[in-house]
Amino acid sequence: MSLLNILRYPDPRLHKVAKPVAVFDERLKKLAADMAETMYEAPGIGLAATQVDVHEQIVVIDISDTHDALQVFINPEVVWASEEKQVYDEGCLSVPGIYDGVERPSRVKVRALDLDGKPFEVDVDGLMAVCIQHEMDHLKGKVFVEYLSPLKRNRIKTKLQKEERELMRDRKKTAVR
């Protein structure tokens, strides 16, 4: 297994729409394993393939404290969402250090395929409902900050771009030494 590079907002590749997975093979299993390793190392509780510049409908999630409840969703789709909403403070591995409230349905039923191409459904609420909706947004090319006001979104973009410039400048200084 190997760690993958996580794209950072506002990278335009985060806005690409992922294509459905058609081939269930060893490459797919390796990608899911690498995504899981990357998510745990980051550390995070969910990761969509779009975030690692693979534009296929693959999501890995593990909301457990012990990192032993990995779930893989291939070609996920929400088949039912509650009318009841909840606001949850969300963060994102592609938007490091930023957390803000996003309103989403409090319960969803999701249909997906497993790594062998077998269909399954889950009916989830709470953190799991938030996480699956957040990750599925990535597959549609949407980042959680897009739910925020334009002012907040621009502040976040400016902050992350400044951090990226400083990081690149520090790397150049280190390389020159």
Short mmCIF file of C-alpha atoms in Angstrom, two decimals:
data_model
loop_
_atom_site.label_atom_id
_atom_site.label_comp_id
_atom_site.label_asym_id
_atom_site.label_seq_id
_atom_site.Cartn_x
_atom_site.Cartn_y
_atom_site.Cartn_z
CA MET A 1 0.00 0.00 0.00
CA SER A 2 1.07 3.56 -0.50
CA LEU A 3 0.06 7.02 0.58
CA LEU A 4 -1.63 9.18 -2.03
CA ASN A 5 -1.37 12.94 -2.46
CA ILE A 6 -4.51 14.75 -1.27
CA LEU A 7 -5.53 17.71 -3.46
CA ARG A 8 -6.00 20.98 -1.59
CA TYR A 9 -8.78 23.48 -2.18
CA PRO A 10 -8.97 25.52 -4.44
CA ASP A 11 -7.30 23.02 -6.82
CA PRO A 12 -9.57 22.89 -9.90
CA ARG A 13 -9.27 19.08 -10.08
CA LEU A 14 -11.52 18.94 -6.99
CA HIS A 15 -14.34 20.13 -9.23
CA LYS A 16 -14.15 17.27 -11.73
CA VAL A 17 -17.18 14.97 -11.75
CA ALA A 18 -16.24 11.34 -11.10
CA LYS A 19 -17.27 8.60 -13.50
CA PRO A 20 -18.95 5.38 -12.36
CA VAL A 21 -16.67 2.40 -11.77
CA ALA A 22 -17.21 -0.29 -14.41
CA VAL A 23 -14.34 -2.73 -13.73
CA PHE A 24 -13.98 -4.49 -10.38
CA ASP A 25 -10.42 -5.78 -10.30
CA GLU A 26 -7.21 -5.78 -8.27
CA ARG A 27 -6.46 -2.18 -9.33
CA LEU A 28 -9.72 -1.08 -7.69
CA LYS A 29 -8.95 -3.00 -4.49
CA LYS A 30 -5.45 -1.51 -4.34
CA LEU A 31 -6.84 1.99 -4.90
CA ALA A 32 -9.37 1.52 -2.07
CA ALA A 33 -6.62 0.20 0.24
CA ASP A 34 -4.32 3.12 -0.64
CA MET A 35 -7.18 5.57 -0.09
CA ALA A 36 -7.90 4.03 3.32
CA GLU A 37 -4.23 4.21 4.33
CA THR A 38 -4.09 7.84 3.16
CA MET A 39 -7.28 8.71 5.08
CA TYR A 40 -6.04 7.12 8.32
CA GLU A 41 -2.62 8.78 8.01
CA ALA A 42 -4.07 12.26 7.34
CA PRO A 43 -5.97 11.65 9.81
CA GLY A 44 -9.55 11.68 8.59
CA ILE A 45 -12.80 9.74 8.64
CA GLY A 46 -13.64 9.81 4.93
CA LEU A 47 -11.97 10.21 1.57
CA ALA A 48 -13.33 10.34 -1.97
CA ALA A 49 -11.24 9.30 -4.96
CA THR A 50 -11.62 12.79 -6.42
CA GLN A 51 -9.54 14.11 -3.53
CA VAL A 52 -6.58 11.99 -4.65
CA ASP A 53 -7.03 12.98 -8.31
CA VAL A 54 -8.75 9.75 -9.35
CA HIS A 55 -12.06 10.67 -10.92
CA GLU A 56 -13.99 7.48 -10.27
CA GLN A 57 -16.91 7.01 -7.88
CA ILE A 58 -15.11 5.49 -4.90
CA VAL A 59 -15.47 6.53 -1.26
CA VAL A 60 -13.83 5.12 1.87
CA ILE A 61 -15.20 5.91 5.33
CA ASP A 62 -14.36 4.84 8.87
CA ILE A 63 -15.97 6.87 11.65
CA SER A 64 -14.80 4.48 14.39
CA ASP A 65 -12.29 5.63 17.00
CA THR A 66 -10.33 2.40 16.55
CA HIS A 67 -9.96 2.51 12.74
CA ASP A 68 -11.40 -0.98 12.36
CA ALA A 69 -14.73 -0.30 10.64
CA LEU A 70 -13.69 0.64 7.10
CA GLN A 71 -16.54 0.90 4.62
CA VAL A 72 -16.02 1.19 0.87
CA PHE A 73 -18.75 2.61 -1.35
CA ILE A 74 -18.48 2.22 -5.11
CA ASN A 75 -20.89 4.21 -7.32
CA PRO A 76 -22.89 5.40 -4.28
CA GLU A 77 -26.26 7.06 -4.70
CA VAL A 78 -28.69 8.50 -2.19
CA VAL A 79 -32.01 6.71 -2.72
CA TRP A 80 -33.82 8.44 0.14
CA ALA A 81 -33.15 11.48 2.34
CA SER A 82 -35.11 12.69 5.34
CA GLU A 83 -36.86 16.02 5.24
CA GLU A 84 -35.42 16.68 8.69
CA LYS A 85 -32.10 18.53 8.46
CA GLN A 86 -29.16 18.92 10.80
CA VAL A 87 -26.26 21.33 10.91
CA TYR A 88 -22.91 19.69 11.52
CA ASP A 89 -19.49 21.29 11.77
CA GLU A 90 -17.65 19.76 8.83
CA GLY A 91 -14.00 19.66 7.99
CA CYS A 92 -12.20 18.22 4.99
CA LEU A 93 -8.80 16.74 4.24
CA SER A 94 -8.73 18.93 1.12
CA VAL A 95 -9.47 22.06 3.18
CA PRO A 96 -7.11 21.54 6.14
CA GLY A 97 -7.77 23.37 9.39
CA ILE A 98 -11.15 24.76 8.30
CA TYR A 99 -14.42 23.74 9.98
CA ASP A 100 -17.86 25.23 9.50
CA GLY A 101 -21.51 24.32 9.82
CA VAL A 102 -23.26 22.70 6.85
CA GLU A 103 -26.94 21.78 6.78
CA ARG A 104 -27.77 18.35 5.34
CA PRO A 105 -30.55 15.74 5.65
CA SER A 106 -30.21 14.06 9.05
CA ARG A 107 -30.85 10.54 7.64
CA VAL A 108 -30.12 9.02 4.25
CA LYS A 109 -30.40 5.65 2.57
CA VAL A 110 -27.50 4.98 0.24
CA ARG A 111 -27.21 2.27 -2.39
CA ALA A 112 -23.71 1.30 -3.53
CA LEU A 113 -21.53 -1.55 -4.70
CA ASP A 114 -18.79 -3.26 -2.71
CA LEU A 115 -15.30 -4.03 -4.02
CA ASP A 116 -16.60 -7.19 -5.71
CA GLY A 117 -19.42 -5.32 -7.46
CA LYS A 118 -22.15 -6.65 -5.16
CA PRO A 119 -24.93 -4.16 -4.36
CA PHE A 120 -25.78 -3.14 -0.79
CA GLU A 121 -27.79 -0.46 0.99
CA VAL A 122 -27.23 1.38 4.26
CA ASP A 123 -29.67 3.53 6.20
CA VAL A 124 -27.60 5.96 8.27
CA ASP A 125 -27.91 8.99 10.50
CA GLY A 126 -25.66 11.20 12.62
CA LEU A 127 -21.99 11.45 11.74
CA MET A 128 -22.19 8.64 9.18
CA ALA A 129 -24.99 10.42 7.28
CA VAL A 130 -22.97 13.64 7.24
CA CYS A 131 -19.80 11.86 6.14
CA ILE A 132 -21.33 9.89 3.27
CA GLN A 133 -23.09 12.99 1.91
CA HIS A 134 -19.88 15.04 2.23
CA GLU A 135 -17.83 12.41 0.36
CA MET A 136 -20.50 11.95 -2.31
CA ASP A 137 -20.39 15.71 -2.91
CA HIS A 138 -16.69 15.29 -3.81
CA LEU A 139 -17.68 12.77 -6.48
CA LYS A 140 -19.93 15.46 -7.96
CA GLY A 141 -17.08 17.98 -7.93
CA LYS A 142 -18.35 19.89 -4.89
CA VAL A 143 -16.33 20.87 -1.83
CA PHE A 144 -18.09 21.61 1.48
CA VAL A 145 -16.98 25.26 1.49
CA GLU A 146 -19.33 25.80 -1.45
CA TYR A 147 -22.20 25.60 1.05
CA LEU A 148 -20.78 28.63 2.85
CA SER A 149 -21.28 32.29 2.00
CA PRO A 150 -19.13 33.74 -0.81
CA LEU A 151 -17.35 35.90 1.76
CA LYS A 152 -16.36 32.91 3.92
CA ARG A 153 -15.41 30.89 0.87
CA ASN A 154 -13.13 33.66 -0.45
CA ARG A 155 -11.47 34.06 2.96
CA ILE A 156 -10.80 30.32 3.10
CA LYS A 157 -9.43 30.30 -0.46
CA THR A 158 -7.13 33.26 0.30
CA LYS A 159 -5.90 31.66 3.54
CA LEU A 160 -5.13 28.30 1.91
CA GLN A 161 -3.43 29.92 -1.09
CA LYS A 162 -1.22 31.95 1.28
CA GLU A 163 -0.33 28.79 3.24
CA GLU A 164 0.54 27.01 -0.02
CA ARG A 165 2.81 29.89 -1.14
CA GLU A 166 4.59 29.89 2.23
CA LEU A 167 5.04 26.13 2.08
CA MET A 168 6.52 26.33 -1.42
CA ARG A 169 8.84 29.18 -0.36
CA ASP A 170 10.05 27.13 2.64
CA ARG A 171 10.67 24.10 0.41
CA LYS A 172 12.75 26.23 -1.98
CA LYS A 173 14.82 27.59 0.93
CA THR A 174 15.45 24.07 2.18
CA ALA A 175 16.39 22.84 -1.31
CA VAL A 176 18.90 25.70 -1.77
CA ARG A 177 20.77 24.87 1.45
#
